[in-house]
Amino acid sequence: MSAPNPLKRTARLLPAPPPSDMPSSSPAFGTPVHPLKPHIPTAAPPQPTVLPILLPPPTLRPLAFRTFTKKHNLTLTSSALQALATFVGRNCGSGWREDGLAEGVLEEIAKSWKKGGGGVIVAGESNELKTILRNLEGIMLGGRILQNKALSRQHSLAFDFSAENGSRFGNGERPPPLGKEDGQKSLCIPALEVDDDQDGDQPTDPRSWLKVIGAFQHPRMVYNVGKKHFEKLNTAPSFLPPPLHKTLLFRHRYSLIHQRLLRNESFQTSTFAPARARLQRSSSNVSTAQQSYKLTPIANLLGRSGSSHLILGLLAIAPTGTLAISDLTGSIALDVQHAAPTPVDGAWFAPGMIVLVDGMYEEEPNPAAGGLGGNGGIGGTIGGKFIGFSVIGPPCERREVTLGVSGVNGEGDSTVAGGFGWVDFLGVGSERALGSKMRRMEQRVLGRGSNNDDAQTGRSRMIILGEVNLDNARTLEALRKIFGIYAAESVENTPLSIVLIGNFVRHAVMAGGGSGGSIEYKEYFDSLASTLSNFPTLLQSTTFVFVPGDNDPWVSAFSAGAATVIPRKAVPEMFTSRIKRAFGTANAEAERANGKKADGEAIWTSNPTRLSLFGPAQEVVFFRDDMSSRLRRTAIRFQPPQNAEDIVADNLELEMSAAPTNPPGELDQEALNQGRMEVDSEVQAAASHLPASKARVASDAAPSTELLTARKLVKAILDQGYLSPFPLSVRPVLWDQAAALQLYPLPTALVLADAEAPPFAVTYEGCHVMNPGRLLALGRRGVTTWIEYDTRLRKGTVKEFRF
């Protein structure tokens, strides 16, 4: 029996296709006789599923803290943590911890929040967070974020792939790539509305970027110790607040300086070489090993008699009349009989200041007299006394360190890391939001960073006049000479601003002094208006700012020449109508002559006040107060050193502040009074940290008395970071408006208008401090002095003119 033919068997087993579907079997086409098997698509692999779980917020808190707070400097509210826990539990399931799913999701959420311009506080009820979570949920699969799906989602939201226009990209053509702005809009992330390509359309006049911020318009920022960031007080301030606000005034000051110290490298404990170092001076920034200091609360001194401690506290006068030091835990009597200030004769130390004291605690001989004020509760007076060996002000912190700006190159770009860059301290925008753009605008408008060293001419100058006593006839004569100098220049080179600082009368108005009453006071400003009318070009192209003093109304009517409460409001409008009319007339004349309306203006502001130039790029603070004379009256007197070698040794600054950005040899050194007072490296000893050998060479040239006065005043105020470091009985302060007196972060420039101190212009820790002194120099007949501050170079010069 023969075997069957396999081909015939195969043909017999296959069903015949329908005639209509049978392809041609012609040999010319080479088609097979039988049809091809239809393609059966393989089933897609099953997608991983996630079993949702209920994740408690406390369980997610450690991971969220590491991702948001430590890595991205963001703070989560309780509602935000609840929202994140619900999102992670629903989309990551039980593998959120074992498979590391939650870490990637939280990282993506933090990046999207910062990219969208969110603030430092992540609130759960905010629409931005809800939008991020809603869009992120659509691009997740199995608890993981798919980048390909994220891109396709962006394109699907950016372009319309409906049936009508589907043929546009249907033949394998890929849609055009999305830009940065399109990507942000497609993910519904609110982007910062700053267009870098529109810089050319921005105004080029520096006056357009100038903003005056009065003390009563200044944002009230308070440091939150628990959350370690600043919060804005939205409650309405009151002139008669409850007594609790007085305690909060000092608590906020202490907390701000305390956090500044803890951020300092000298107060950060080293892991490899843990050791406590005494308060001593270091000869070099790199020659000695890093030493860490540890602060001891006053309440922890009990039971530790004979031990050495470093305490941070507020100097105060106890009810018994003795000197005491207080912190948030208690108070103790302070013995400074054997203490030495650091540096010697380099700063003021007075009650009302917060200082660092290194010394030893000594209990009272009678144990029954111990305890906290005899009541056993924290906050009282500890028995015994603290014997101080060294007293020093808290080290100052540079503006760049506070804002987290780690580097600024000549093109205006910045690198932000850490710090409080997201905090809007002035209400003009934060450093991270607008800092880079505003510095580029500053470079384009002012030419900052260019090779042109013509620093004394141009539109970038501020003219600062101090102690403008209008009740003195020679003052108006001096003003005419100064205005004539700048009015003779071209319109393009007129000053950016002219700041006139009081007192505008020599005696308190309506207090029985020699300056008369309100009628005479208005006549003084009418005379000033007549003088200004002779210089229309200045009125048309310059911003005039008037800062009052203690003798100006209305507070002077109740002080009778004594220190008034600060901050104080501007001069009332009833006295300034004639000056405003002079500006209106000058602007109208310019419009008739040129067909273009001028925008010169006069601004009457508070004391203190701030000028913001290019948003957060530059901040200039103006404060009128006879501070040096008050410091001389209230300062603590220390025992003089035994010999000259102690003076040289003590003049070396404590190595506790961060290393400066410039080498010691490249620090700003300002000339005082046209060469009559030159600031050498000794002026900035606290900022330069010179080694011992260089310091001894610099100390060979003994500084003048005026130079020492300027150095002591600048260091005392900037180390405190507060414009009025005095007891409220000496210098009253409005409790709810004390935030306007803070100098944190340090401003770009500070004008301390002190009529009792000589004119100066010095730089300390990157802050340029100036004092215009009196407009009419004392003891020098026919000589007028003022300050010319160049905002491009950020340096001021003391000017003199004989008339």
CSV table of N, CA and C in Angstrom, one decimal, residues 115-222:
chain,number,residue,atom,x,y,z
A,115,LYS,N,9.2,74.8,40.0
A,115,LYS,CA,9.2,75.3,38.7
A,115,LYS,C,8.0,76.2,38.4
A,116,GLY,N,6.9,75.9,39.0
A,116,GLY,CA,5.7,76.8,38.8
A,116,GLY,C,5.7,78.1,39.6
A,117,GLY,N,6.8,78.4,40.3
A,117,GLY,CA,6.9,79.6,41.0
A,117,GLY,C,6.2,79.6,42.3
A,118,GLY,N,5.9,78.4,42.9
A,118,GLY,CA,5.3,78.4,44.2
A,118,GLY,C,6.1,79.0,45.3
A,119,GLY,N,5.5,79.3,46.4
A,119,GLY,CA,6.2,79.9,47.5
A,119,GLY,C,6.9,78.9,48.4
A,120,VAL,N,7.5,79.3,49.5
A,120,VAL,CA,8.3,78.4,50.3
A,120,VAL,C,7.4,77.5,51.1
A,121,ILE,N,6.1,77.9,51.3
A,121,ILE,CA,5.2,77.1,52.0
A,121,ILE,C,4.2,76.4,51.1
A,122,VAL,N,4.2,75.1,51.2
A,122,VAL,CA,3.3,74.3,50.3
A,122,VAL,C,2.0,74.1,51.1
A,123,ALA,N,0.9,74.7,50.6
A,123,ALA,CA,-0.4,74.6,51.3
A,123,ALA,C,-1.2,73.6,50.6
A,124,GLY,N,-1.9,72.7,51.4
A,124,GLY,CA,-2.7,71.7,50.8
A,124,GLY,C,-4.0,72.2,50.1
A,125,GLU,N,-4.5,73.4,50.5
A,125,GLU,CA,-5.7,73.9,49.9
A,125,GLU,C,-5.4,74.8,48.7
A,126,SER,N,-4.1,74.9,48.3
A,126,SER,CA,-3.8,75.8,47.2
A,126,SER,C,-4.2,75.1,45.9
A,127,ASN,N,-4.6,75.9,44.9
A,127,ASN,CA,-5.0,75.3,43.6
A,127,ASN,C,-3.8,74.8,42.9
A,128,GLU,N,-2.6,75.4,43.1
A,128,GLU,CA,-1.4,74.9,42.4
A,128,GLU,C,-1.1,73.4,42.8
A,129,LEU,N,-1.1,73.1,44.1
A,129,LEU,CA,-0.9,71.7,44.4
A,129,LEU,C,-1.9,70.7,43.9
A,130,LYS,N,-3.2,71.2,44.0
A,130,LYS,CA,-4.2,70.3,43.4
A,130,LYS,C,-4.0,70.1,41.9
A,131,THR,N,-3.6,71.1,41.2
A,131,THR,CA,-3.4,70.9,39.8
A,131,THR,C,-2.2,70.0,39.5
A,132,ILE,N,-1.2,70.1,40.3
A,132,ILE,CA,0.0,69.3,40.1
A,132,ILE,C,-0.4,67.8,40.3
A,133,LEU,N,-1.1,67.6,41.4
A,133,LEU,CA,-1.5,66.2,41.7
A,133,LEU,C,-2.4,65.6,40.7
A,134,ARG,N,-3.3,66.4,40.2
A,134,ARG,CA,-4.3,66.0,39.2
A,134,ARG,C,-3.6,65.6,37.9
A,135,ASN,N,-2.7,66.4,37.4
A,135,ASN,CA,-2.0,66.1,36.2
A,135,ASN,C,-1.0,65.0,36.3
A,136,LEU,N,-0.4,64.9,37.5
A,136,LEU,CA,0.6,63.9,37.7
A,136,LEU,C,0.0,62.5,37.8
A,137,GLU,N,-1.3,62.4,38.3
A,137,GLU,CA,-2.0,61.2,38.4
A,137,GLU,C,-2.2,60.6,37.0
A,138,GLY,N,-2.4,61.4,36.0
A,138,GLY,CA,-2.7,60.9,34.6
A,138,GLY,C,-1.5,60.4,33.9
A,139,ILE,N,-0.3,60.6,34.4
A,139,ILE,CA,0.9,60.1,33.7
A,139,ILE,C,1.6,59.1,34.6
A,140,MET,N,0.9,58.4,35.5
A,140,MET,CA,1.5,57.4,36.4
A,140,MET,C,0.9,56.1,36.0
A,141,LEU,N,1.8,55.0,36.1
A,141,LEU,CA,1.4,53.7,35.8
A,141,LEU,C,2.1,52.8,36.8
A,142,GLY,N,1.4,52.1,37.5
A,142,GLY,CA,1.9,51.2,38.5
A,142,GLY,C,2.7,51.9,39.6
A,143,GLY,N,2.3,53.1,39.9
A,143,GLY,CA,3.0,53.8,41.0
A,143,GLY,C,4.2,54.6,40.5
A,144,ARG,N,4.5,54.5,39.2
A,144,ARG,CA,5.7,55.2,38.7
A,144,ARG,C,5.3,56.2,37.6
A,145,ILE,N,6.1,57.2,37.5
A,145,ILE,CA,5.9,58.3,36.5
A,145,ILE,C,6.5,57.9,35.2
A,146,LEU,N,5.7,57.9,34.1
A,146,LEU,CA,6.2,57.6,32.8
A,146,LEU,C,6.6,58.8,32.0
A,147,GLN,N,7.8,59.0,31.7
A,147,GLN,CA,8.2,60.2,31.0
A,147,GLN,C,7.6,60.3,29.6
A,148,ASN,N,7.5,59.1,28.9
A,148,ASN,CA,7.0,59.2,27.5
A,148,ASN,C,5.5,59.7,27.6
A,149,LYS,N,4.8,59.1,28.5
A,149,LYS,CA,3.4,59.6,28.6
A,149,LYS,C,3.3,61.0,29.1
A,150,ALA,N,4.3,61.4,29.8
A,150,ALA,CA,4.2,62.9,30.2
A,150,ALA,C,4.4,63.8,29.0
A,151,LEU,N,5.4,63.4,28.1
A,151,LEU,CA,5.6,64.2,26.9
A,151,LEU,C,4.4,64.1,26.0
A,152,SER,N,3.8,62.9,25.8
A,152,SER,CA,2.6,62.8,24.9
A,152,SER,C,1.5,63.6,25.5
A,153,ARG,N,1.4,63.7,26.8
A,153,ARG,CA,0.3,64.5,27.5
A,153,ARG,C,0.5,66.0,27.2
A,154,GLN,N,1.7,66.4,27.2
A,154,GLN,CA,2.0,67.8,26.9
A,154,GLN,C,1.6,68.1,25.5
A,155,HIS,N,2.0,67.2,24.5
A,155,HIS,CA,1.6,67.5,23.2
A,155,HIS,C,0.1,67.4,22.9
A,156,SER,N,-0.5,66.5,23.6
A,156,SER,CA,-2.0,66.4,23.4
A,156,SER,C,-2.7,67.6,23.9
A,157,LEU,N,-2.2,68.2,24.9
A,157,LEU,CA,-2.8,69.4,25.5
A,157,LEU,C,-2.4,70.7,24.7
A,158,ALA,N,-1.3,70.6,24.0
A,158,ALA,CA,-0.8,71.8,23.2
A,158,ALA,C,-1.4,71.8,21.8
A,159,PHE,N,-1.7,70.6,21.3
A,159,PHE,CA,-2.2,70.6,19.9
A,159,PHE,C,-3.6,69.9,19.9
A,160,ASP,N,-4.3,70.1,18.9
A,160,ASP,CA,-5.7,69.5,18.8
A,160,ASP,C,-5.6,68.3,17.8
A,161,PHE,N,-5.7,67.1,18.3
A,161,PHE,CA,-5.7,65.9,17.5
A,161,PHE,C,-7.1,65.4,17.3
A,162,SER,N,-8.0,66.2,16.9
A,162,SER,CA,-9.3,65.8,16.6
A,162,SER,C,-9.4,65.2,15.2
A,163,ALA,N,-10.6,64.7,14.9
A,163,ALA,CA,-10.7,64.1,13.6
A,163,ALA,C,-10.6,65.1,12.4
A,164,GLU,N,-10.9,66.4,12.7
A,164,GLU,CA,-10.8,67.4,11.7
A,164,GLU,C,-9.4,67.6,11.2
A,165,ASN,N,-8.5,67.7,12.2
A,165,ASN,CA,-7.1,68.0,11.8
A,165,ASN,C,-6.2,66.9,12.1
A,166,GLY,N,-6.7,65.7,12.2
A,166,GLY,CA,-5.8,64.6,12.5
A,166,GLY,C,-4.9,64.2,11.4
A,167,SER,N,-5.2,64.6,10.1
A,167,SER,CA,-4.4,64.3,9.0
A,167,SER,C,-3.1,65.2,9.0
A,168,ARG,N,-3.1,66.2,9.9
A,168,ARG,CA,-1.9,67.1,9.8
A,168,ARG,C,-0.7,66.4,10.3
A,169,PHE,N,-0.8,65.5,11.3
A,169,PHE,CA,0.3,64.8,11.8
A,169,PHE,C,0.0,63.3,11.7
A,170,GLY,N,-0.8,62.9,10.8
A,170,GLY,CA,-1.2,61.5,10.7
A,170,GLY,C,-0.3,60.6,9.9
A,171,ASN,N,0.6,61.2,9.0
A,171,ASN,CA,1.4,60.4,8.1
A,171,ASN,C,2.8,60.2,8.7
A,172,GLY,N,2.9,60.0,10.0
A,172,GLY,CA,4.2,59.8,10.6
A,172,GLY,C,4.9,61.1,10.9
A,173,GLU,N,4.3,62.2,10.6
A,173,GLU,CA,4.9,63.5,10.9
A,173,GLU,C,4.8,63.8,12.4
A,174,ARG,N,5.8,64.2,13.0
A,174,ARG,CA,5.8,64.5,14.5
A,174,ARG,C,5.5,65.9,14.7
A,175,PRO,N,4.7,66.2,15.7
A,175,PRO,CA,4.4,67.6,16.0
A,175,PRO,C,5.7,68.4,16.5
A,176,PRO,N,5.7,69.7,16.3
A,176,PRO,CA,6.9,70.4,16.7
A,176,PRO,C,7.1,70.3,18.2
A,177,PRO,N,8.4,70.4,18.6
A,177,PRO,CA,8.7,70.3,20.1
A,177,PRO,C,8.1,71.5,20.8
A,178,LEU,N,7.8,71.3,22.1
A,178,LEU,CA,7.3,72.3,22.9
A,178,LEU,C,8.4,73.1,23.6
A,179,GLY,N,8.2,74.4,23.8
A,179,GLY,CA,9.1,75.2,24.5
A,179,GLY,C,8.9,75.1,26.0
A,180,LYS,N,9.7,75.8,26.7
A,180,LYS,CA,9.6,75.8,28.2
A,180,LYS,C,8.2,76.3,28.7
A,181,GLU,N,7.8,77.4,28.1
A,181,GLU,CA,6.6,78.0,28.5
A,181,GLU,C,5.4,77.1,28.1
A,182,ASP,N,5.5,76.5,26.9
A,182,ASP,CA,4.4,75.6,26.5
A,182,ASP,C,4.3,74.4,27.4
A,183,GLY,N,5.5,73.9,27.8
A,183,GLY,CA,5.4,72.8,28.7
A,183,GLY,C,4.8,73.1,30.0
A,184,GLN,N,5.1,74.3,30.5
A,184,GLN,CA,4.6,74.6,31.8
A,184,GLN,C,3.1,74.9,31.7
A,185,LYS,N,2.6,75.5,30.6
A,185,LYS,CA,1.2,75.7,30.5
A,185,LYS,C,0.5,74.4,30.2
A,186,SER,N,1.1,73.5,29.5
A,186,SER,CA,0.4,72.2,29.2
A,186,SER,C,0.2,71.4,30.5
A,187,LEU,N,1.1,71.5,31.5
A,187,LEU,CA,0.9,70.9,32.7
A,187,LEU,C,0.1,71.7,33.7
A,188,CYS,N,-0.4,72.8,33.2
A,188,CYS,CA,-1.2,73.7,34.1
A,188,CYS,C,-0.5,74.2,35.3
A,189,ILE,N,0.9,74.3,35.1
A,189,ILE,CA,1.7,74.9,36.2
A,189,ILE,C,1.8,76.4,36.0
A,190,PRO,N,1.5,77.2,37.0
A,190,PRO,CA,1.5,78.6,36.8
A,190,PRO,C,3.0,79.1,36.8
A,191,ALA,N,3.4,79.6,35.6
A,191,ALA,CA,4.7,80.0,35.4
A,191,ALA,C,4.9,81.5,35.8
A,192,LEU,N,6.0,81.9,36.2
A,192,LEU,CA,6.3,83.3,36.5
A,192,LEU,C,6.2,84.1,35.3
A,193,GLU,N,5.4,85.1,35.3
A,193,GLU,CA,5.2,85.9,34.1
A,193,GLU,C,6.3,86.9,33.9
A,194,VAL,N,7.5,86.4,33.6
A,194,VAL,CA,8.7,87.2,33.4
A,194,VAL,C,9.3,86.8,32.0
A,195,ASP,N,9.2,87.6,31.0
A,195,ASP,CA,9.6,87.3,29.7
A,195,ASP,C,11.0,87.9,29.5
A,196,ASP,N,12.0,87.0,29.4
A,196,ASP,CA,13.4,87.5,29.3
A,196,ASP,C,13.6,88.1,27.9
A,197,ASP,N,12.7,87.8,26.9
A,197,ASP,CA,12.9,88.4,25.6
A,197,ASP,C,12.4,89.8,25.5
A,198,GLN,N,11.6,90.2,26.5
A,198,GLN,CA,11.0,91.5,26.4
A,198,GLN,C,11.8,92.6,27.1
A,199,ASP,N,13.1,92.3,27.5
A,199,ASP,CA,13.9,93.3,28.2
A,199,ASP,C,14.0,94.6,27.4
A,200,GLY,N,14.0,94.5,26.1
A,200,GLY,CA,14.2,95.7,25.3
A,200,GLY,C,13.0,96.6,25.3
A,201,ASP,N,11.8,96.1,25.7
A,201,ASP,CA,10.7,96.9,25.8
A,201,ASP,C,10.5,97.6,27.1
A,202,GLN,N,11.4,97.3,28.1
A,202,GLN,CA,11.3,97.9,29.4
A,202,GLN,C,11.8,99.3,29.4
A,203,PRO,N,11.4,100.1,30.3
A,203,PRO,CA,11.9,101.5,30.4
A,203,PRO,C,13.4,101.5,30.8
A,204,THR,N,14.1,102.4,30.2
A,204,THR,CA,15.5,102.6,30.4
A,204,THR,C,15.9,103.6,31.4
A,205,ASP,N,14.9,104.4,31.9
A,205,ASP,CA,15.2,105.4,32.9
A,205,ASP,C,15.2,104.8,34.3
A,206,PRO,N,16.3,104.9,35.0
A,206,PRO,CA,16.4,104.3,36.3
A,206,PRO,C,15.3,104.7,37.3
A,207,ARG,N,14.7,105.9,37.1
A,207,ARG,CA,13.7,106.4,38.0
A,207,ARG,C,12.4,105.5,37.8
A,208,SER,N,12.2,104.8,36.7
A,208,SER,CA,11.1,104.0,36.5
A,208,SER,C,11.2,102.7,37.4
A,209,TRP,N,12.4,102.4,37.9
A,209,TRP,CA,12.6,101.2,38.7
A,209,TRP,C,12.8,101.6,40.2
A,210,LEU,N,12.6,102.8,40.5
A,210,LEU,CA,12.8,103.3,41.9
A,210,LEU,C,11.4,103.3,42.6
A,211,LYS,N,11.4,102.7,43.8
A,211,LYS,CA,10.2,102.6,44.6
A,211,LYS,C,10.5,103.0,46.0
A,212,VAL,N,9.8,103.9,46.6
A,212,VAL,CA,9.9,104.3,48.0
A,212,VAL,C,8.9,103.5,48.9
A,213,ILE,N,9.5,102.8,49.9
A,213,ILE,CA,8.7,101.9,50.8
A,213,ILE,C,8.7,102.5,52.2
A,214,GLY,N,7.6,103.1,52.6
A,214,GLY,CA,7.6,103.7,53.9
A,214,GLY,C,7.5,102.6,55.0
A,215,ALA,N,7.8,103.0,56.2
A,215,ALA,CA,7.8,102.1,57.3
A,215,ALA,C,6.4,101.5,57.6
A,216,PHE,N,5.3,102.2,57.3
A,216,PHE,CA,4.0,101.7,57.5
A,216,PHE,C,3.5,100.9,56.3
A,217,GLN,N,4.2,100.9,55.2
A,217,GLN,CA,3.9,100.0,54.1
A,217,GLN,C,4.8,98.8,54.0
A,218,HIS,N,5.8,98.7,54.9
A,218,HIS,CA,6.7,97.6,54.9
A,218,HIS,C,6.1,96.3,55.4
A,219,PRO,N,6.3,95.2,54.6
A,219,PRO,CA,5.7,94.0,55.1
A,219,PRO,C,6.2,93.6,56.5
A,220,ARG,N,5.3,93.1,57.3
A,220,ARG,CA,5.7,92.7,58.7
A,220,ARG,C,6.0,91.3,58.7
A,221,MET,N,7.3,91.0,58.5
A,221,MET,CA,7.8,89.6,58.5
A,221,MET,C,8.3,89.2,59.9
A,222,VAL,N,7.9,88.0,60.3
A,222,VAL,CA,8.3,87.5,61.6
A,222,VAL,C,8.8,86.1,61.4
